[in-house]
Short mmCIF file of C-alpha atoms and ligand atoms in Angstrom, two decimals:
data_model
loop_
_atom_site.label_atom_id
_atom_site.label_comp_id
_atom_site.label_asym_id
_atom_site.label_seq_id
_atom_site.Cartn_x
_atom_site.Cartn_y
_atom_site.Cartn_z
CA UNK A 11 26.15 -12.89 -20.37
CA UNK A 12 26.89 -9.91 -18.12
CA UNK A 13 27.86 -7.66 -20.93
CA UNK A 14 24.47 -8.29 -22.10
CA UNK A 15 23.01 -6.77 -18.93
CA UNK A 16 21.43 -3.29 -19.45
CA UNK A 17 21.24 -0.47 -17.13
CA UNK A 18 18.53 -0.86 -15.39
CA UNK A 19 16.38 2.03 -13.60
CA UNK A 20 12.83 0.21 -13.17
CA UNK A 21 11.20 1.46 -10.43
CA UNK A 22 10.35 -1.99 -8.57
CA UNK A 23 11.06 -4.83 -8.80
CA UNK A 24 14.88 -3.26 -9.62
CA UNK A 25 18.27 -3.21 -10.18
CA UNK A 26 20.25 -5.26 -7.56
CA UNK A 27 24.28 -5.35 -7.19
CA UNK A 28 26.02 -7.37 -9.45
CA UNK A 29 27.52 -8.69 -6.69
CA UNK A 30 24.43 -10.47 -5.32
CA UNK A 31 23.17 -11.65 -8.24
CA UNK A 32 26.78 -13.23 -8.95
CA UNK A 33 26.58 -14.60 -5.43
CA UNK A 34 23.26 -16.23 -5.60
CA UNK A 35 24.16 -17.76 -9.75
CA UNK A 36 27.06 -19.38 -7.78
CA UNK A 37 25.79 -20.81 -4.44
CA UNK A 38 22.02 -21.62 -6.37
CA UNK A 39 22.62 -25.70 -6.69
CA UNK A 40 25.03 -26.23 -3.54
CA UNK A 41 23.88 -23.54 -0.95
CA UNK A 42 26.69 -23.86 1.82
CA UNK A 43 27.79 -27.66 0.93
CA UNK A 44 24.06 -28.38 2.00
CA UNK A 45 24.00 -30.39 -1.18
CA UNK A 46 20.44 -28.15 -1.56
CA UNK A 47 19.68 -25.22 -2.75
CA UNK A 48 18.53 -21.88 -1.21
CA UNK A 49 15.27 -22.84 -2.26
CA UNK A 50 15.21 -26.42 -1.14
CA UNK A 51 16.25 -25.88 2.45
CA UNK A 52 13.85 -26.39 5.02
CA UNK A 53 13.26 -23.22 6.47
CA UNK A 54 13.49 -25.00 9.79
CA UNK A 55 16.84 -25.72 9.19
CA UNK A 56 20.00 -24.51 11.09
CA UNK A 57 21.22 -22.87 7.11
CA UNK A 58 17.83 -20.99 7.07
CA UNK A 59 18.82 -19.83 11.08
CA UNK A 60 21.89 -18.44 9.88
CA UNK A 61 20.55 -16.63 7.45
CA UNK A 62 17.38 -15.13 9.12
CA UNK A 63 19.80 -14.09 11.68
CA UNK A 64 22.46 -12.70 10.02
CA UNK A 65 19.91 -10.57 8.09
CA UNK A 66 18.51 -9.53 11.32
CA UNK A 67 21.60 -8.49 12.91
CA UNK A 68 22.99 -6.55 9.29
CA UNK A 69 19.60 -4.60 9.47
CA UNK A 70 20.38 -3.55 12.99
CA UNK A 71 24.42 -2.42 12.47
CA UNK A 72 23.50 -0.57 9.57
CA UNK A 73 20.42 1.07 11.31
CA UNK A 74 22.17 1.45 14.88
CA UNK A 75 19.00 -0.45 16.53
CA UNK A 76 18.72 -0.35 20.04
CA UNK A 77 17.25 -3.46 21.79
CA UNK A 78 13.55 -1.59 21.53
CA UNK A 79 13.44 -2.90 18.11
CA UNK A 80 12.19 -5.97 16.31
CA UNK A 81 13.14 -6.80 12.83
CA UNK A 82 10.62 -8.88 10.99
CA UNK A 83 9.59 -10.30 7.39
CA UNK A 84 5.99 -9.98 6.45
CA UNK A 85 4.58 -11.23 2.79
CA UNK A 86 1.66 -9.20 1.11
CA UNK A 87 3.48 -6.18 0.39
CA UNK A 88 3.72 -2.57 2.06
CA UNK A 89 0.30 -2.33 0.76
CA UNK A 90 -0.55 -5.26 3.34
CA UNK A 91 1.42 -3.03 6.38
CA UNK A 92 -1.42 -0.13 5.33
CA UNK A 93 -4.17 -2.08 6.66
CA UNK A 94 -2.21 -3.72 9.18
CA UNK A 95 -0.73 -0.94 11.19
CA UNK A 96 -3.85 0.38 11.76
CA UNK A 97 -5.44 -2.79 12.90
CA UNK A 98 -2.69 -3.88 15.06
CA UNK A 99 -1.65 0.05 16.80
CA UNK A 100 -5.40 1.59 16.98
CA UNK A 101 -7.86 0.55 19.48
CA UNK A 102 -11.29 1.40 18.77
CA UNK A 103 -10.68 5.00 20.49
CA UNK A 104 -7.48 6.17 19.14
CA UNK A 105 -6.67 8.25 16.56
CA UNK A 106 -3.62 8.39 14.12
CA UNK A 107 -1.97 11.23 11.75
CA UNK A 108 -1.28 10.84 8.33
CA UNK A 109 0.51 12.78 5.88
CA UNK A 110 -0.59 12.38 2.24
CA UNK A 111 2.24 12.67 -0.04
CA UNK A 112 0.59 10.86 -3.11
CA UNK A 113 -0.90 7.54 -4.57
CA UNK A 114 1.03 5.52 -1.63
CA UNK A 115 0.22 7.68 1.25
CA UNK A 116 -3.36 7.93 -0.65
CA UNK A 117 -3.76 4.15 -0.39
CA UNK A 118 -2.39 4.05 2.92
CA UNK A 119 -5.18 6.30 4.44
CA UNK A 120 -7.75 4.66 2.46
CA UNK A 121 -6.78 1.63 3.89
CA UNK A 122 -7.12 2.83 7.36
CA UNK A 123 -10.20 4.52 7.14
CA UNK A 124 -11.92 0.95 5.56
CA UNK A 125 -11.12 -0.61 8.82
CA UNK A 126 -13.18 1.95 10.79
CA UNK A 127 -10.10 4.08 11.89
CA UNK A 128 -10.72 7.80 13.00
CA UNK A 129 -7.55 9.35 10.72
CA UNK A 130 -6.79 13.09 10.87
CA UNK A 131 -4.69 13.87 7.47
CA UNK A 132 -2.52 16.53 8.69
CA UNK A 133 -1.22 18.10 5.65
CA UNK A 134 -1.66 17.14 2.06
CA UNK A 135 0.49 18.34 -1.40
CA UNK A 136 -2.29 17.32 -3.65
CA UNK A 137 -3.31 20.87 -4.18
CA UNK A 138 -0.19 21.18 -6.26
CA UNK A 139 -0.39 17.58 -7.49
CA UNK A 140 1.87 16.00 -4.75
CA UNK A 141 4.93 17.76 -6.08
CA UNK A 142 6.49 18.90 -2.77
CA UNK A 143 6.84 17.96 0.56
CA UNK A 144 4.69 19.56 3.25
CA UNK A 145 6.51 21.90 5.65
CA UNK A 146 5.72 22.73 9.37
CA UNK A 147 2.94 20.67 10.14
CA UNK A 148 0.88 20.62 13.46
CA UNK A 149 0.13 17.43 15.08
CA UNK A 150 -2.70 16.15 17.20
CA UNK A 151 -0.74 15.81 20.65
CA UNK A 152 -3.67 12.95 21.39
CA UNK A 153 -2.41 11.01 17.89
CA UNK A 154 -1.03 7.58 18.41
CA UNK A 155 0.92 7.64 15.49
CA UNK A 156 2.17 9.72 12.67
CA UNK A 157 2.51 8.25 9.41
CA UNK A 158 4.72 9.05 6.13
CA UNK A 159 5.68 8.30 2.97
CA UNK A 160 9.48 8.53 3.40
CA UNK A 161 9.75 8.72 -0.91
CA UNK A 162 7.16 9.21 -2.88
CA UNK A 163 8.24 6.34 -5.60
CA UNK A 164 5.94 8.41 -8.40
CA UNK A 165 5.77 11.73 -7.57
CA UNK A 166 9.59 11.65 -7.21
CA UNK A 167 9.61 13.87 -3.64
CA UNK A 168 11.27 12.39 -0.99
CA UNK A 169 11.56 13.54 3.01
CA UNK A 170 15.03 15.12 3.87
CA UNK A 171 14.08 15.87 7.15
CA UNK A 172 11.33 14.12 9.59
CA UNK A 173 9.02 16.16 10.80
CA UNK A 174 9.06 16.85 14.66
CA UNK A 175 5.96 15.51 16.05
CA UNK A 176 6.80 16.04 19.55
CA UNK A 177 7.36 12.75 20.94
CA UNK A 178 4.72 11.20 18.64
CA UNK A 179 6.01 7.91 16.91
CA UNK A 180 6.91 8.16 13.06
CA UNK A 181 5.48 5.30 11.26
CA UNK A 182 6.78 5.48 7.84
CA UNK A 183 6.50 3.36 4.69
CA UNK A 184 10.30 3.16 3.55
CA UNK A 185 9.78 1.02 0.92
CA UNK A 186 11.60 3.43 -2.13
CA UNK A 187 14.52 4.61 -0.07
CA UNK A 188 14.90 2.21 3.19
CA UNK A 189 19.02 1.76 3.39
CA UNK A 190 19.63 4.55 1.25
CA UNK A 191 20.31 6.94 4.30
CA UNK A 192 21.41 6.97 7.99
CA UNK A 193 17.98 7.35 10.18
CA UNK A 194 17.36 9.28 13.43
CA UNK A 195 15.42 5.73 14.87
CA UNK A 196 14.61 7.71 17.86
CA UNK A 197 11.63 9.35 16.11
CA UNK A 198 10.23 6.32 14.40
CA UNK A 199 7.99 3.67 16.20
CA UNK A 200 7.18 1.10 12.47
CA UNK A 201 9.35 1.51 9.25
CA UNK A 202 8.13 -1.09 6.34
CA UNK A 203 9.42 -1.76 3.62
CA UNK A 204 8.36 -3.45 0.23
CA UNK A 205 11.88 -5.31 -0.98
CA UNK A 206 11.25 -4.66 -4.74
CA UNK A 207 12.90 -1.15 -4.54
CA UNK A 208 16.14 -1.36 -2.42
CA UNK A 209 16.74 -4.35 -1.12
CA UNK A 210 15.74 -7.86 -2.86
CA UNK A 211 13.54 -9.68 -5.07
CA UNK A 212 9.27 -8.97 -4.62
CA UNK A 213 7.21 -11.40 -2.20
CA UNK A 214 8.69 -9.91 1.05
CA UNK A 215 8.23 -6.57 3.26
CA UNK A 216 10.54 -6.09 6.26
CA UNK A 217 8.85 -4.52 9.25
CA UNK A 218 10.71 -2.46 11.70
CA UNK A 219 8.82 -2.29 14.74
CA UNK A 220 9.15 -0.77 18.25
CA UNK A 221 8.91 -3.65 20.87
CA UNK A 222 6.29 -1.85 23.34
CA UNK A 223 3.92 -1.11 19.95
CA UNK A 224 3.74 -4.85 19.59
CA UNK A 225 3.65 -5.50 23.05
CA UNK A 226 0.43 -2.44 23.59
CA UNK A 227 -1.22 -3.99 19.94
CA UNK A 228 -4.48 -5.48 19.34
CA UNK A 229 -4.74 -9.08 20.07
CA UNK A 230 -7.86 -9.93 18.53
CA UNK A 231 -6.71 -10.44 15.43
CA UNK A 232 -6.31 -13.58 12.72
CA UNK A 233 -3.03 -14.79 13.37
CA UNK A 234 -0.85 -13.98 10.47
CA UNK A 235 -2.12 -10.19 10.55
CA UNK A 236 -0.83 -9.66 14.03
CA UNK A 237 2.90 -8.57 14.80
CA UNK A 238 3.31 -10.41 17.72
CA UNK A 239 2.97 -13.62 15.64
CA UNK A 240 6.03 -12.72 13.86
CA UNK A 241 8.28 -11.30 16.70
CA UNK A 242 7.47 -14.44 19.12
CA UNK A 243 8.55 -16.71 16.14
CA UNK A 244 11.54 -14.21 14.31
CA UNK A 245 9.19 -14.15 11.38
CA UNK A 246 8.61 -17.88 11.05
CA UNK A 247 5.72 -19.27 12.50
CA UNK A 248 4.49 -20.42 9.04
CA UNK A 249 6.61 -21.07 6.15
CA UNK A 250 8.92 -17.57 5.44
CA UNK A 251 9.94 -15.79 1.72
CA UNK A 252 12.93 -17.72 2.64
CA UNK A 253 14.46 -16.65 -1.20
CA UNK A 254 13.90 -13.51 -0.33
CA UNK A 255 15.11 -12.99 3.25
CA UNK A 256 18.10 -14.91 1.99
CA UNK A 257 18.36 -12.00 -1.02
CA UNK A 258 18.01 -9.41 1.39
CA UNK A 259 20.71 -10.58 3.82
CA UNK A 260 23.19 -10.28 0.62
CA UNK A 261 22.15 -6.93 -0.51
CA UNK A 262 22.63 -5.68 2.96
CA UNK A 263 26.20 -7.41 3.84
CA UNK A 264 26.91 -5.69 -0.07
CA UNK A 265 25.94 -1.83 1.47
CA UNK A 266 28.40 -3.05 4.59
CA UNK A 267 31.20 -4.64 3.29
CA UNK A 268 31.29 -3.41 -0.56
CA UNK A 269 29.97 0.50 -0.34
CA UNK A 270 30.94 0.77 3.26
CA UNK A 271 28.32 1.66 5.28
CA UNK A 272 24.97 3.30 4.82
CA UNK A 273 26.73 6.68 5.53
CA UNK A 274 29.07 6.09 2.36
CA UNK A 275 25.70 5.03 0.42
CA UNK A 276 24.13 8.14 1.26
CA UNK A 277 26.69 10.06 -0.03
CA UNK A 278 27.06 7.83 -3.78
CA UNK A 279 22.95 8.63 -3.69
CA UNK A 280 23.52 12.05 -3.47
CA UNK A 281 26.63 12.11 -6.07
CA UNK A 282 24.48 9.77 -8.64
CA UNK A 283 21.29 12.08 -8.10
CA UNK A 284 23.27 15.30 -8.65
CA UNK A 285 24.24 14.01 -12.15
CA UNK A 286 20.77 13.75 -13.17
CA UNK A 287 19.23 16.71 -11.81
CA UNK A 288 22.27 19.05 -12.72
CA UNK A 289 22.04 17.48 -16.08
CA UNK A 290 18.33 18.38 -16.10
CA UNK A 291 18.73 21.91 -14.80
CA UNK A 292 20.99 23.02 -17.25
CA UNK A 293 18.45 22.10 -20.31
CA UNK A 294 15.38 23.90 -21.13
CA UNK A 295 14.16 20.25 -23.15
CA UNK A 296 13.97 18.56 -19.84
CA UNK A 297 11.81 19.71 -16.45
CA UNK A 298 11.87 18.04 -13.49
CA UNK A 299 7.93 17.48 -11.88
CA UNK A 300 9.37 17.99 -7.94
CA UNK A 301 10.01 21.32 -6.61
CA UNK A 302 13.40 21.32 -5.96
CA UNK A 303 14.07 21.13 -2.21
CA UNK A 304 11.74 17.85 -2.65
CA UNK A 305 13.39 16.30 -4.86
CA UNK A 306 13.89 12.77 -4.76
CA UNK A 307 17.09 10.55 -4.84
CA UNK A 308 15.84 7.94 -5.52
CA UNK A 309 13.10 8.50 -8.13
CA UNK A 310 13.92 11.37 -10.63
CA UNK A 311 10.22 12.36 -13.05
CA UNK A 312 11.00 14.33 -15.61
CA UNK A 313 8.82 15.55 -18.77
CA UNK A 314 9.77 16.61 -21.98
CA UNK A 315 8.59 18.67 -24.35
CA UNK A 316 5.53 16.69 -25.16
CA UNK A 317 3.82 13.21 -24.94
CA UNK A 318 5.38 11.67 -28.37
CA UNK A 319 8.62 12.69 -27.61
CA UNK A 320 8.46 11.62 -24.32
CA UNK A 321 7.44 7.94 -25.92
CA UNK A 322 10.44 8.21 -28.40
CA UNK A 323 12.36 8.93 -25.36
CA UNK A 324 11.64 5.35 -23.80
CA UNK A 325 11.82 3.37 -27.06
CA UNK A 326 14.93 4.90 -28.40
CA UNK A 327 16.76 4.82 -24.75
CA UNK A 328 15.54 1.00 -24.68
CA UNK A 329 17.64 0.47 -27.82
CA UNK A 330 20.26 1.82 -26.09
CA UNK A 331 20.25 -0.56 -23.21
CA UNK A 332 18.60 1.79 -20.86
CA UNK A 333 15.67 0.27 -19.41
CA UNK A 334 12.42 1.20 -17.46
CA UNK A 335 12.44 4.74 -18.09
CA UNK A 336 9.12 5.21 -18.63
CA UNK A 337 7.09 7.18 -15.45
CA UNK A 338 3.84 5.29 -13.44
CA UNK A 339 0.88 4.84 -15.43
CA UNK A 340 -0.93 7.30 -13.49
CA UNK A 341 1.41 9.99 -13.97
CA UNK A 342 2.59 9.87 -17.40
CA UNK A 343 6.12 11.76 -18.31
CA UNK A 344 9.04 10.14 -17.72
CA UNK A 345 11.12 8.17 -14.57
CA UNK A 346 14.71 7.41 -13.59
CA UNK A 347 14.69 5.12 -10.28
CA UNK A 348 18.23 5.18 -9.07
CA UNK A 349 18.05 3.02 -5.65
CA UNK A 350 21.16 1.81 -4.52
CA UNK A 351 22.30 -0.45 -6.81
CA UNK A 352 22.44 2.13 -9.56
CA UNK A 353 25.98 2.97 -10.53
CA UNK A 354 27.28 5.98 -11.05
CA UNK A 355 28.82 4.58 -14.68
CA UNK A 356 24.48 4.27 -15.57
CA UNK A 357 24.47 7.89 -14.88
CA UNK A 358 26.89 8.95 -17.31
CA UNK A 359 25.14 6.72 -19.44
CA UNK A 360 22.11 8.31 -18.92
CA UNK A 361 23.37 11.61 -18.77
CA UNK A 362 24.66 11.17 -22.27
CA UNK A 363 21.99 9.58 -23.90
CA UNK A 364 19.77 12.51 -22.90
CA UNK A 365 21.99 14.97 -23.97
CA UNK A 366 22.41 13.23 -27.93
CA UNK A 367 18.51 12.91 -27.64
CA UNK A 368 18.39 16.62 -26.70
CA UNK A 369 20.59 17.34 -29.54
CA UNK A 370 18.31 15.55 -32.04
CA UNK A 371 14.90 16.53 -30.93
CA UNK A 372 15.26 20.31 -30.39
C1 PLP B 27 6.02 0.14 -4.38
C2 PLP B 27 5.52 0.86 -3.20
C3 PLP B 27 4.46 0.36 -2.44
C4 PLP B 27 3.72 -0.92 -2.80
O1 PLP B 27 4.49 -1.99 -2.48
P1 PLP B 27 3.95 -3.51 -2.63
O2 PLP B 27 5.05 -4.28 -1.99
O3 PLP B 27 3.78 -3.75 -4.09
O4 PLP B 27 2.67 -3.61 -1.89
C5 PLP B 27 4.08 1.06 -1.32
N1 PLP B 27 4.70 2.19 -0.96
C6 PLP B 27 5.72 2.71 -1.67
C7 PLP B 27 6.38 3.96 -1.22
C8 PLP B 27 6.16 2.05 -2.82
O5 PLP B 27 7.18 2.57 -3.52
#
């Protein structure tokens, strides 16, 4: 069954380690001699504690959280946290920054604005269709927030560095590359997170949230769109994506105890993204869409020559076993999303398939 597996570079929902999935085949009818399994147990259960927890506490080693920080599990999506920040960290007075890196960052803002929000976009790449990352930005001292599109999942750009905004709180939708990099926390007050991309199955966002922004949000809100809801109650005061969380907590205790540590993980992102994007410099058939010092890890968009090769690309690397290669709808051309879980060995593979299709096409 495994050998049947392909390499997998969909851009969400994604690859996850072997490892996991292995894990979760094995424990699926007996989770932990409960007789039960992981999606049987009552959530109010002392198994479902355990694994909330340890979750909780793997997020925090592996992001060096101070006690400032709450951890939580939200469902609806990121795209639920772009109407939610606003509503729970703007009163009707206050103001936020927004950087618009492309359709997510787009969405994000639109969001914001619908819910009567005064937003100041601060810098924008659109003029040269989102393909780099805005340098040097000037913030509005008065802002209560800055927010950012860490990686930009279709554009394929990506933040190396976060931007100083002078003591203003990042708040930064992670979702593409969360635990694919060590994080200076200091600058960030929110991180979410979609799990599609890096870290488990769909249905579940994880919230990283600074304890005095949930203690200084808006209370006059319906209950499950507030944050203090789900810090009072560690993310269960109704039922939680208890699959999910339980996913998560094994895709984080693989980066910890099987790739050693989110600084080793960084560095195999770097090494996997470098065989792509050498690969793709040294042919004239290939171009990436990011300017270079933007360039994504996580998300490499690439064109070829033209549209029908580009759609014999897909099909023929399909028939190979590599999957999902095909770039967002709205952006045509083509898409290799190498989160974590990618190996190195799907590189190669990918590396060589391009090459023979190079060979072929020219
Ligand atoms: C996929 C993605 C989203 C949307 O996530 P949902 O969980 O489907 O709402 C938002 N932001 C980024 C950066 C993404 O990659």
């Amino acid at each position: 069954m495994t050998d049947q597996r392909i390499y997998n570079f969909n851009a969400g929902p994604a690859a996850l380690p072997l490892s996991v999935l292995e894990e979760i085949q094995a424990s699926f009818l007996n989770f932990k001699n409960s007789g039960m399994s992981i999606t049987e147990i009552s959530h109010r259960s002392s198994y479902f504690d355990e694994v909330i927890n340890d979750a909780v506490e793997r997020v925090k080693r592996l992001l060096k959280l101070d006690d400032r920080f709450h951890v939580l599990f939200v469902q609806g999506g990121a795209s639920l946290q772009f109407a939610m920040i606003p509503m729970n960290l703007l009163a009707p007075d206050d103001a936020a920054d927004y950087i618009n890196t492309g359709t997510w960052s787009t969405k994000a803002i639109a969001e914001a604005q619908k819910m009567g929000k005064s937003v100041h976009v601060v810098a924008s790449s659109e003029d040269k269709n989102f393909s780099y990352i805005p340098q040097n930005i000037a913030f509005n001292p008065s802002s209560k927030f800055v927010h950012l599109t860490s990686n930009n999942t279709i554009k394929g750009t990506q933040f190396y560095e976060f931007p100083d905004t002078k003591g203003i709180p990042i708040v930064a939708d992670m979702s593409s590359d969360i635990f694919s990099r060590p994080l200076p926390m200091e600058k960030f007050g929110l991180i979410y997170a979609g799990a599609q991309k890096n870290l488990g199955p769909s249905g579940t966002c994880m919230v990283i949230i600074r304890k005095d922004l949930v203690d200084s949000g808006n209370e006059n809100l319906p209950t499950m769109l507030k944050y203090s809801t789900y810090s009072t109650k560690n993310s269960m005061y109704n039922t939680p994506p208890c699959f999910g969380i339980y996913t998560i907590d094994l895709v984080l205790k693989w980066i910890e105890e099987e790739m050693g540590g989110i600084e080793k993980m960084e560095e195999h992102n770097i090494k996997k993204a470098d065989v792509l994007y050498d690969a793709i410099d040294a042919s004239s058939f290939y171009t990436t869409t990011a300017e270079k010092y933007s360039r994504s890890l996580m998300n490499v968009t690439f064109r070829l020559p033209s549209e029908d090769l580009e759609r014999d690309f897909v099909e023929r690397a399909n028939q190979h076993g590599l999957g999902g290669l095909k770039g967002h709808r709205s952006v045509g051309g083509c898409r290799a999303s190498i989160y974590n879980a990618a190996s190195m060995e799907s590189m190669y593979a990918l590396v060589e398939f391009m090459e023979s299709f190079e060979k072929e096409n020219k």
